[in-house]
Coordinates of N, CA, C and O in Angstrom, one line a residue:
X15 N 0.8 -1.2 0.0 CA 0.0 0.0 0.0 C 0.9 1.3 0.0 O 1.8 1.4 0.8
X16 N 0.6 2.2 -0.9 CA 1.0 3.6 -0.8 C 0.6 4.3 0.1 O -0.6 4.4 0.2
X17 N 1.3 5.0 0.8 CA 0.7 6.3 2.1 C 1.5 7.2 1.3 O 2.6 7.0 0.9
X18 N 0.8 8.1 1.1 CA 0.9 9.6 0.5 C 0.5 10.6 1.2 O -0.5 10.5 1.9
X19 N 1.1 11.9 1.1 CA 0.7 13.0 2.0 C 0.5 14.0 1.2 O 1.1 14.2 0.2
X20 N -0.7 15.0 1.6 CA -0.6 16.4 0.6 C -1.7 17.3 1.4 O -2.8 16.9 1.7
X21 N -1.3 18.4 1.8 CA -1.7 19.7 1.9 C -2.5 20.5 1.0 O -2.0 20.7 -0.1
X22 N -3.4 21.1 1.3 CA -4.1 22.4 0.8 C -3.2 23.8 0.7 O -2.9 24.5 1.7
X23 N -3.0 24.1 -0.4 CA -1.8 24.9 -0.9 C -2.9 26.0 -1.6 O -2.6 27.2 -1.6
X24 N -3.7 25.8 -2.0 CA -4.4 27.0 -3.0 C -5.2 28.0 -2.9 O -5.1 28.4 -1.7
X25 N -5.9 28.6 -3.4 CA -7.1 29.5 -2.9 C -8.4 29.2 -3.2 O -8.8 28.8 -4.3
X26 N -9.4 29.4 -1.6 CA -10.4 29.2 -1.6 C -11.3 30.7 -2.6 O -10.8 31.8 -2.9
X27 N -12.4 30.2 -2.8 CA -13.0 31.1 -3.1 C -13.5 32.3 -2.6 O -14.3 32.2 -1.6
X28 N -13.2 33.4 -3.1 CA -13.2 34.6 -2.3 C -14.9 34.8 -2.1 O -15.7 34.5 -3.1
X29 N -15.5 35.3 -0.5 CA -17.1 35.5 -0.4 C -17.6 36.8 -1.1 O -16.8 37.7 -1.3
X30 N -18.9 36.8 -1.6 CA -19.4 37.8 -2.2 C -18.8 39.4 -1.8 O -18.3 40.3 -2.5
X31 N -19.0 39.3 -0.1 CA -18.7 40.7 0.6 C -17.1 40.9 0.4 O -16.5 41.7 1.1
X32 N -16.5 40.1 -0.3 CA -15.1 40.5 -0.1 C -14.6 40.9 -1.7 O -13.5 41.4 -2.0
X33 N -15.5 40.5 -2.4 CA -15.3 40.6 -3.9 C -15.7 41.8 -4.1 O -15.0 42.5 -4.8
X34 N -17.2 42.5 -3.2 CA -17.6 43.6 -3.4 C -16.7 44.6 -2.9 O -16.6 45.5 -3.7
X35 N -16.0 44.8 -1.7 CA -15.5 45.6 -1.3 C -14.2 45.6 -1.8 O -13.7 46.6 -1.4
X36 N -13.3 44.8 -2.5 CA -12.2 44.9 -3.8 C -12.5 45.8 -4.6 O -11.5 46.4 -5.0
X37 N -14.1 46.1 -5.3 CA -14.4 47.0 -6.2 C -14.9 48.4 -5.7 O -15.0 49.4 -6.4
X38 N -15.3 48.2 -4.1 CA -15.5 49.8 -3.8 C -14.0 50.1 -3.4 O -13.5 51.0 -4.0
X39 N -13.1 49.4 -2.4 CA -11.8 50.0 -2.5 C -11.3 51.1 -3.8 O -11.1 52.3 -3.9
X40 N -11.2 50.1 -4.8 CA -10.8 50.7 -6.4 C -11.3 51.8 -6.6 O -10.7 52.8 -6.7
X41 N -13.0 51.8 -6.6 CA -13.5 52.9 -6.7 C -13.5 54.3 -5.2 O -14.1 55.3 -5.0
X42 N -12.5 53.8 -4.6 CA -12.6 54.8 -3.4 C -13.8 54.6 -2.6 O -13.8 55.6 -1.8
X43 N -14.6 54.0 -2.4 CA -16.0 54.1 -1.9 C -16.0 53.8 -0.1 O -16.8 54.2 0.8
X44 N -15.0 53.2 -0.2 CA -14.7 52.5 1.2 C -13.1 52.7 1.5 O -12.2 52.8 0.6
X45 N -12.8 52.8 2.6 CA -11.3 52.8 3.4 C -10.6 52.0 3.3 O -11.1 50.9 3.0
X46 N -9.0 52.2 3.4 CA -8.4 51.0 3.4 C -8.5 50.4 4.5 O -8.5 49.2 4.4
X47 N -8.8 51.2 6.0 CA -9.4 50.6 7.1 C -10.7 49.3 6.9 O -10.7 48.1 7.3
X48 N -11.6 49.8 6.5 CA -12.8 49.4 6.6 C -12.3 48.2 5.4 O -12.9 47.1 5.5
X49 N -11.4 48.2 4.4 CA -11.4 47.1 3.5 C -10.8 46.1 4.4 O -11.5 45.1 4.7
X50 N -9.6 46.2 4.9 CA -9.0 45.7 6.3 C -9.9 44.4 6.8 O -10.1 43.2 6.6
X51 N -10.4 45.5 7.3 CA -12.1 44.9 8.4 C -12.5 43.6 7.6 O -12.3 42.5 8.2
X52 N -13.2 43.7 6.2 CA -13.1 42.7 5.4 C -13.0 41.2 5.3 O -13.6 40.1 5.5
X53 N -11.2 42.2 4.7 CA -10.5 41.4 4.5 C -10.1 40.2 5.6 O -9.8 39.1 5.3
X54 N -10.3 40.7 6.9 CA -9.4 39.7 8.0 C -10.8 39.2 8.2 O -10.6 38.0 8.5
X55 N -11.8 39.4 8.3 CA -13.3 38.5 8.4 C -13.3 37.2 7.3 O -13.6 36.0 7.6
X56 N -12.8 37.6 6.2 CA -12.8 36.6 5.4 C -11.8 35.3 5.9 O -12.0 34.1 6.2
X57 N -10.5 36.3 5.9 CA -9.5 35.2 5.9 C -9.7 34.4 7.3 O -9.3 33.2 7.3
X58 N -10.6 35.2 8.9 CA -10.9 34.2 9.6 C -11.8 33.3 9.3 O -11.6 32.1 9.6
X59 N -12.9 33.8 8.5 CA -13.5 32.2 8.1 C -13.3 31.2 7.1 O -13.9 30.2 7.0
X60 N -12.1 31.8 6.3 CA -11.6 30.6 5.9 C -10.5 29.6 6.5 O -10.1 28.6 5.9
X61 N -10.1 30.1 7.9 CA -9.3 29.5 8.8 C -10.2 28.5 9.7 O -9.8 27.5 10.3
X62 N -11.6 29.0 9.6 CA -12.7 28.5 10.3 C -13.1 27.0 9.6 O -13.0 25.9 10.1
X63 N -13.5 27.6 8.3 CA -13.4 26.2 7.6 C -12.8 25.3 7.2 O -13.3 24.2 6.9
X64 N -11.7 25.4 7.3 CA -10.4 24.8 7.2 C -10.1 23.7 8.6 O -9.9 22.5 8.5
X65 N -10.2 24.3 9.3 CA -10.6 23.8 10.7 C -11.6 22.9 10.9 O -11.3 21.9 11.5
X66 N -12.6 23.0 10.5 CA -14.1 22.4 10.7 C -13.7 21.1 9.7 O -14.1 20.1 10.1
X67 N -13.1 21.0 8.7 CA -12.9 19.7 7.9 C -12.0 18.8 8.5 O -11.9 17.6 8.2
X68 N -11.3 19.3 9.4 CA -10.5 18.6 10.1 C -8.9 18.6 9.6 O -8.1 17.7 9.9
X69 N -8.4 20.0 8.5 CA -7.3 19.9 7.6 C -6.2 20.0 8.8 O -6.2 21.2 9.2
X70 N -5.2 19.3 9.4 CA -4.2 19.4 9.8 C -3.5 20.8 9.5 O -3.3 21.4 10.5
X71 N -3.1 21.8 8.0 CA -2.1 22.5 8.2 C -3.2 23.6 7.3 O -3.5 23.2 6.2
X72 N -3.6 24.8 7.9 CA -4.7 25.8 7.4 C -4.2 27.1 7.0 O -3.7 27.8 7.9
X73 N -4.2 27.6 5.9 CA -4.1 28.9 5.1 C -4.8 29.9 5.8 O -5.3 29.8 6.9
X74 N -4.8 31.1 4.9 CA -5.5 32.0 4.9 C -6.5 32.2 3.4 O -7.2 33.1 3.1
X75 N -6.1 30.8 2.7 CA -7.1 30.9 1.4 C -7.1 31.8 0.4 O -7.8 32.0 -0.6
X76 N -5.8 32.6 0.9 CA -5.2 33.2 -0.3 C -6.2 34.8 -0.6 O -6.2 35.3 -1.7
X77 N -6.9 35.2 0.3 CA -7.4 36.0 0.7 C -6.9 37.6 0.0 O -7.4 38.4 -0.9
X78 N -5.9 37.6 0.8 CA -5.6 39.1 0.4 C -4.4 39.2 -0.8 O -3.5 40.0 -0.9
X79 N -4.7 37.8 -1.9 CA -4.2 38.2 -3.0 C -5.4 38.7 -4.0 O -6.6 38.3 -3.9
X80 N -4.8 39.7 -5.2 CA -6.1 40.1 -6.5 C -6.5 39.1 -6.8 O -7.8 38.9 -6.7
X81 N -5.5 38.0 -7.3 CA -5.9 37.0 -8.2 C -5.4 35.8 -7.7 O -4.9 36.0 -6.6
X82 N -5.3 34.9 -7.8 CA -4.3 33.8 -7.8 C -2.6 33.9 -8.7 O -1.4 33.6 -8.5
X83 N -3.6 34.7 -10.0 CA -2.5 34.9 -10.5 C -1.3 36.0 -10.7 O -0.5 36.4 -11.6
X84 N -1.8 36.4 -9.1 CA -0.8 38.0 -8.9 C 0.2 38.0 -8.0 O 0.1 37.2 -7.1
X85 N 0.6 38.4 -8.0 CA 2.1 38.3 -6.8 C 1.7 38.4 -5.4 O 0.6 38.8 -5.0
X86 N 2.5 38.0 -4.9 CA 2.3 38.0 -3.4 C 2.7 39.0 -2.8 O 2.6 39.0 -1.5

């Protein structure tokens, strides 16, 4: 038998309210404070869910990148 190991390395899907407030940032509409706020709400519940499946080693879901495919 093979035993194999592998970790969650990628990005979860960003929540509606965090998608929206990426576009009022741009547009100025909202603070970088108040985007903040957000942002760390998100990245807590994806630390939440991460947890709740039972994943041994948990991200931030890649949260406060634009894209996946944007620098870090």
């Amino acid at each position: 038998m093979i035993t194999v190991h592998a970790d969650v390395v990628g990005s979860l899907l960003r929540p509606p309210e965090l998608l929206k407030a990426q576009k009022q940032l741009a547009a100025g509409t909202i603070s970088a404070g108040q985007f903040k706020g957000i942002e760390d709400n998100a990245v807590d519940k994806a630390v939440v869910l991460q947890e709740a499946v039972g994943l041994p080693v948990v991200t931030d879901g890649e949260m406060r990148r634009e894209s996946f495919q944007s620098q870090m």
